[in-house]
Coordinates of C-alpha atoms in Angstrom, one line a residue:
M112 CA -16.7 43.7 87.3
L113 CA -17.4 46.2 90.1
D114 CA -20.4 48.5 90.0
L115 CA -19.7 52.2 91.0
L116 CA -23.1 53.7 91.8
C117 CA -22.9 57.5 91.8
L118 CA -25.4 59.9 93.4
P119 CA -25.5 63.6 92.3
C120 CA -25.1 66.8 94.2
A121 CA -28.0 69.2 94.9
G122 CA -29.4 70.8 91.8
A123 CA -27.8 68.3 89.5
S124 CA -28.5 65.2 87.4
A125 CA -26.6 62.0 87.7
T126 CA -25.4 62.7 84.2
M127 CA -22.7 64.8 85.8
Y128 CA -20.7 61.5 86.1
W129 CA -21.0 60.3 82.5
R130 CA -17.6 62.0 81.5
W131 CA -15.8 59.7 84.0
R132 CA -16.2 56.7 81.7
R133 CA -13.2 57.9 79.6
W134 CA -10.9 57.4 82.5
L135 CA -12.3 54.3 84.2
P136 CA -10.9 50.8 83.6
R137 CA -13.1 48.2 82.0
W138 CA -13.6 46.4 85.3
V139 CA -15.5 49.4 86.7
N140 CA -19.1 49.7 85.6
L141 CA -20.3 53.3 86.1
V142 CA -23.9 53.5 87.3
P143 CA -25.2 57.0 87.6
V144 CA -28.2 56.9 90.1
E145 CA -30.8 59.4 88.9
L146 CA -33.0 61.1 91.5
P147 CA -36.6 62.0 91.0
G148 CA -37.4 65.2 89.2
R149 CA -34.4 65.3 86.8
G150 CA -32.8 63.6 83.8
A151 CA -34.7 60.5 82.8
R152 CA -37.0 61.0 85.8
L153 CA -38.0 64.5 85.0
D154 CA -41.7 63.7 85.1
E155 CA -41.5 62.4 88.6
P156 CA -42.1 64.7 91.6
Y157 CA -39.2 65.8 93.7
A158 CA -38.5 64.0 96.9
A159 CA -40.3 65.6 99.9
D160 CA -37.7 64.8 102.5
F161 CA -34.3 63.1 103.2
D162 CA -35.6 60.0 104.9
G163 CA -38.2 59.4 102.2
L164 CA -35.7 59.8 99.4
V165 CA -33.3 57.3 101.2
D166 CA -36.1 54.8 101.5
Q167 CA -37.0 55.2 97.9
L168 CA -33.4 54.7 96.8
C169 CA -33.0 51.6 98.9
D170 CA -36.2 50.1 97.4
E171 CA -34.8 50.7 94.0
L172 CA -31.4 49.2 94.9
S173 CA -33.1 46.0 96.1
E174 CA -33.2 45.0 92.4
R175 CA -29.4 44.8 92.2
P176 CA -27.8 41.4 91.6
P177 CA -27.1 40.3 95.2
A178 CA -23.7 38.8 94.5
R179 CA -22.2 41.7 92.5
S180 CA -19.4 43.7 94.0
W181 CA -20.2 47.4 94.3
A182 CA -19.3 50.7 95.8
L183 CA -21.4 53.9 96.4
L184 CA -20.3 57.4 95.7
G185 CA -21.9 60.8 96.2
H186 CA -20.8 64.4 96.0
S187 CA -22.2 67.0 98.5
M188 CA -25.8 66.1 99.0
G189 CA -25.0 62.8 97.3
A190 CA -22.5 62.0 100.0
L191 CA -25.1 62.4 102.7
L192 CA -27.5 60.2 100.7
A193 CA -24.8 57.6 100.2
C194 CA -24.3 57.3 104.0
G195 CA -28.1 57.3 104.6
V196 CA -28.5 54.5 102.0
A197 CA -25.8 52.4 103.6
R198 CA -27.3 52.9 107.1
T199 CA -30.8 52.0 105.9
L200 CA -29.6 48.9 104.0
R201 CA -27.9 47.7 107.2
V202 CA -31.1 48.2 109.2
R203 CA -33.0 46.2 106.5
G204 CA -30.4 43.4 106.6
R205 CA -29.5 43.9 102.9
A206 CA -26.1 43.6 101.3
L207 CA -23.9 46.7 101.8
P208 CA -21.5 48.2 99.4
Q209 CA -17.8 47.3 99.9
A210 CA -17.0 51.0 100.2
I211 CA -18.6 54.4 100.1
F212 CA -16.9 57.6 98.7
V213 CA -18.1 60.8 100.3
S214 CA -17.0 63.9 98.4
G215 CA -17.4 67.6 99.2
S216 CA -19.5 67.1 102.4
A217 CA -19.2 67.5 106.1
A218 CA -19.8 64.3 108.1
P219 CA -23.4 63.7 109.2
A220 CA -22.6 64.7 112.8
R221 CA -20.9 67.9 111.7
R222 CA -23.7 69.3 109.5
D223 CA -24.6 73.0 110.0
P224 CA -28.3 73.1 110.8
L225 CA -28.5 76.7 109.6
R226 CA -26.9 76.0 106.2
F227 CA -30.2 76.1 104.3
V228 CA -32.1 78.7 106.2
G229 CA -33.4 81.5 103.9
K230 CA -32.2 79.8 100.8
D231 CA -35.5 79.5 99.0
D232 CA -35.6 82.4 96.6
D233 CA -34.1 82.7 93.1
G234 CA -31.6 85.4 94.0
T235 CA -30.1 83.4 96.9
L236 CA -30.1 80.2 94.9
T237 CA -28.4 81.8 91.9
A238 CA -25.8 83.4 94.2
D239 CA -25.1 79.9 95.7
L240 CA -24.5 78.5 92.2
H241 CA -22.0 81.2 91.4
R242 CA -20.3 80.9 94.7
Q243 CA -19.8 77.2 94.6
G244 CA -18.7 77.1 91.0
G245 CA -19.3 74.0 88.8
T246 CA -22.4 75.2 87.0
P247 CA -21.8 75.4 83.2
P248 CA -22.1 79.0 81.8
E249 CA -24.8 77.9 79.4
V250 CA -27.1 77.3 82.3
F251 CA -27.0 81.0 83.3
D252 CA -27.4 82.0 79.7
S253 CA -30.6 80.1 79.2
P254 CA -33.7 81.1 81.2
E255 CA -35.2 77.7 80.7
L256 CA -32.2 75.8 81.9
L257 CA -31.7 78.2 84.8
R258 CA -35.4 77.7 85.8
I259 CA -35.0 73.9 85.9
T260 CA -31.7 74.2 87.8
L261 CA -33.1 76.6 90.4
D262 CA -36.3 74.5 90.9
T263 CA -34.2 71.3 91.4
L264 CA -31.7 73.1 93.7
A265 CA -34.6 74.5 95.9
A266 CA -36.1 71.0 96.1
D267 CA -32.8 69.4 97.0
Y268 CA -32.1 72.1 99.6
R269 CA -35.4 71.2 101.3
V270 CA -34.3 67.6 101.3
C271 CA -31.0 68.6 102.9
A272 CA -32.7 70.8 105.5
S273 CA -34.9 67.9 106.5
F274 CA -31.9 65.8 107.4
A275 CA -31.7 64.9 111.1
H276 CA -28.5 63.3 112.4
R277 CA -29.1 60.1 114.4
P278 CA -26.0 58.7 116.0
C279 CA -25.4 55.0 115.3
A280 CA -22.7 52.4 115.1
P281 CA -20.0 53.0 112.4
L282 CA -20.6 51.2 109.1
P283 CA -18.8 47.9 108.6
L284 CA -17.1 49.1 105.4
T285 CA -14.4 51.5 104.2
V286 CA -15.2 55.2 103.9
H287 CA -13.1 57.3 101.5
A288 CA -13.6 61.0 102.0
L289 CA -12.6 63.6 99.3
G290 CA -12.4 67.3 99.9
G291 CA -11.4 70.6 98.2
L292 CA -8.7 72.6 99.8
S293 CA -10.5 75.9 99.0
D294 CA -14.0 74.7 99.8
D295 CA -15.7 76.4 102.7
I296 CA -16.3 73.1 104.5
A297 CA -13.9 72.9 107.4
T298 CA -11.1 70.3 107.2
E299 CA -12.1 68.7 110.5
D300 CA -15.7 68.4 109.3
V301 CA -14.6 66.3 106.3
E302 CA -12.2 64.3 108.4
A303 CA -15.0 63.5 110.9
W304 CA -16.3 61.0 108.3
Q305 CA -13.9 58.6 110.0
C306 CA -16.4 58.2 112.8
E307 CA -18.8 56.6 110.3
A308 CA -16.3 53.9 109.2
A309 CA -15.5 50.6 111.0
G310 CA -13.9 49.0 108.0
G311 CA -11.2 51.6 107.2
F312 CA -11.0 55.3 106.3
S313 CA -9.0 57.5 104.0
V314 CA -9.2 61.2 103.1
R315 CA -7.8 62.8 100.0
W316 CA -7.5 66.5 99.4
F317 CA -7.6 68.2 96.0
E318 CA -6.9 71.8 94.9
G319 CA -10.1 73.7 94.2
R320 CA -13.4 74.8 95.7
H321 CA -16.6 72.8 96.3
F322 CA -16.6 71.4 92.7
F323 CA -13.0 70.2 92.7
I324 CA -14.4 67.0 91.3
R325 CA -15.0 68.9 88.1
E326 CA -11.9 71.2 88.3
H327 CA -9.7 68.1 88.7
E328 CA -11.9 65.4 87.2
Q329 CA -9.3 63.1 85.9
Q330 CA -7.2 63.1 89.1
V331 CA -10.4 62.4 91.2
V332 CA -11.3 59.5 89.0
Q333 CA -7.7 58.1 89.2
H334 CA -7.8 58.3 93.0
I335 CA -11.2 56.5 93.1
V336 CA -9.9 53.7 90.8
R337 CA -6.8 53.3 93.1
C338 CA -9.1 52.9 96.1
L339 CA -11.3 50.4 94.2
Q340 CA -8.4 48.3 93.0
P341 CA -8.1 46.1 96.1
L342 CA -11.8 45.4 96.1
H343 CA -11.6 44.3 92.4
E344 CA -8.6 42.1 93.2
D345 CA -10.4 40.5 96.1
S346 CA -13.4 39.9 93.9
E347 CA -11.3 38.3 91.2
S348 CA -9.6 36.0 93.7
L349 CA -12.9 34.8 95.0
A350 CA -14.2 34.2 91.5
R351 CA -11.1 32.0 90.8
A352 CA -11.4 30.1 94.1

């Protein structure tokens, strides 16, 4: 069994990944990682900044079974968090995932520092939701759901804005990057994730905009499973040895 821990994008809950279970093989255990302020953690305050959220996630991950095989995946803000978690676990001397999947995100060194300037009012945040796609229509039709989504998105944008890139040695694991061909993130900014990987790198492009992972959900999951297959086979071989 291999655990696939999934971090959500800005403004979303980790429940965005629940639908993936229908396409995953039995040897992949889907583990949506909920962030404070949403879903089952709705009563908790939002994270104040990127580094604090990464530290909190690493503290929570310390409860994982140490010998279990696992991979970490995140979309957009979740991709940046996945990299931050892997970096911090390495500093702490803790077990790293066998691979990380970074979807819909520029590499840390290629982040636009002006991306979140002035995006702190309802009108701008709502326009961002429409521009990126991926938000269910019922959210816009419900004042209550829209209020929760906008508050969460604003808090997550503050987390993203607080991110400061610190160059460090590549991670000793495989990085799999996923991108949308019609996303506004430049191709070279996605491919720059290769600089974070010392254990192997791949990039896979899908039709669609920023939320290609929803537009082509089944194809995305199938690609992830193909990337995980060698890790599963290695784990099975070790278990039989």
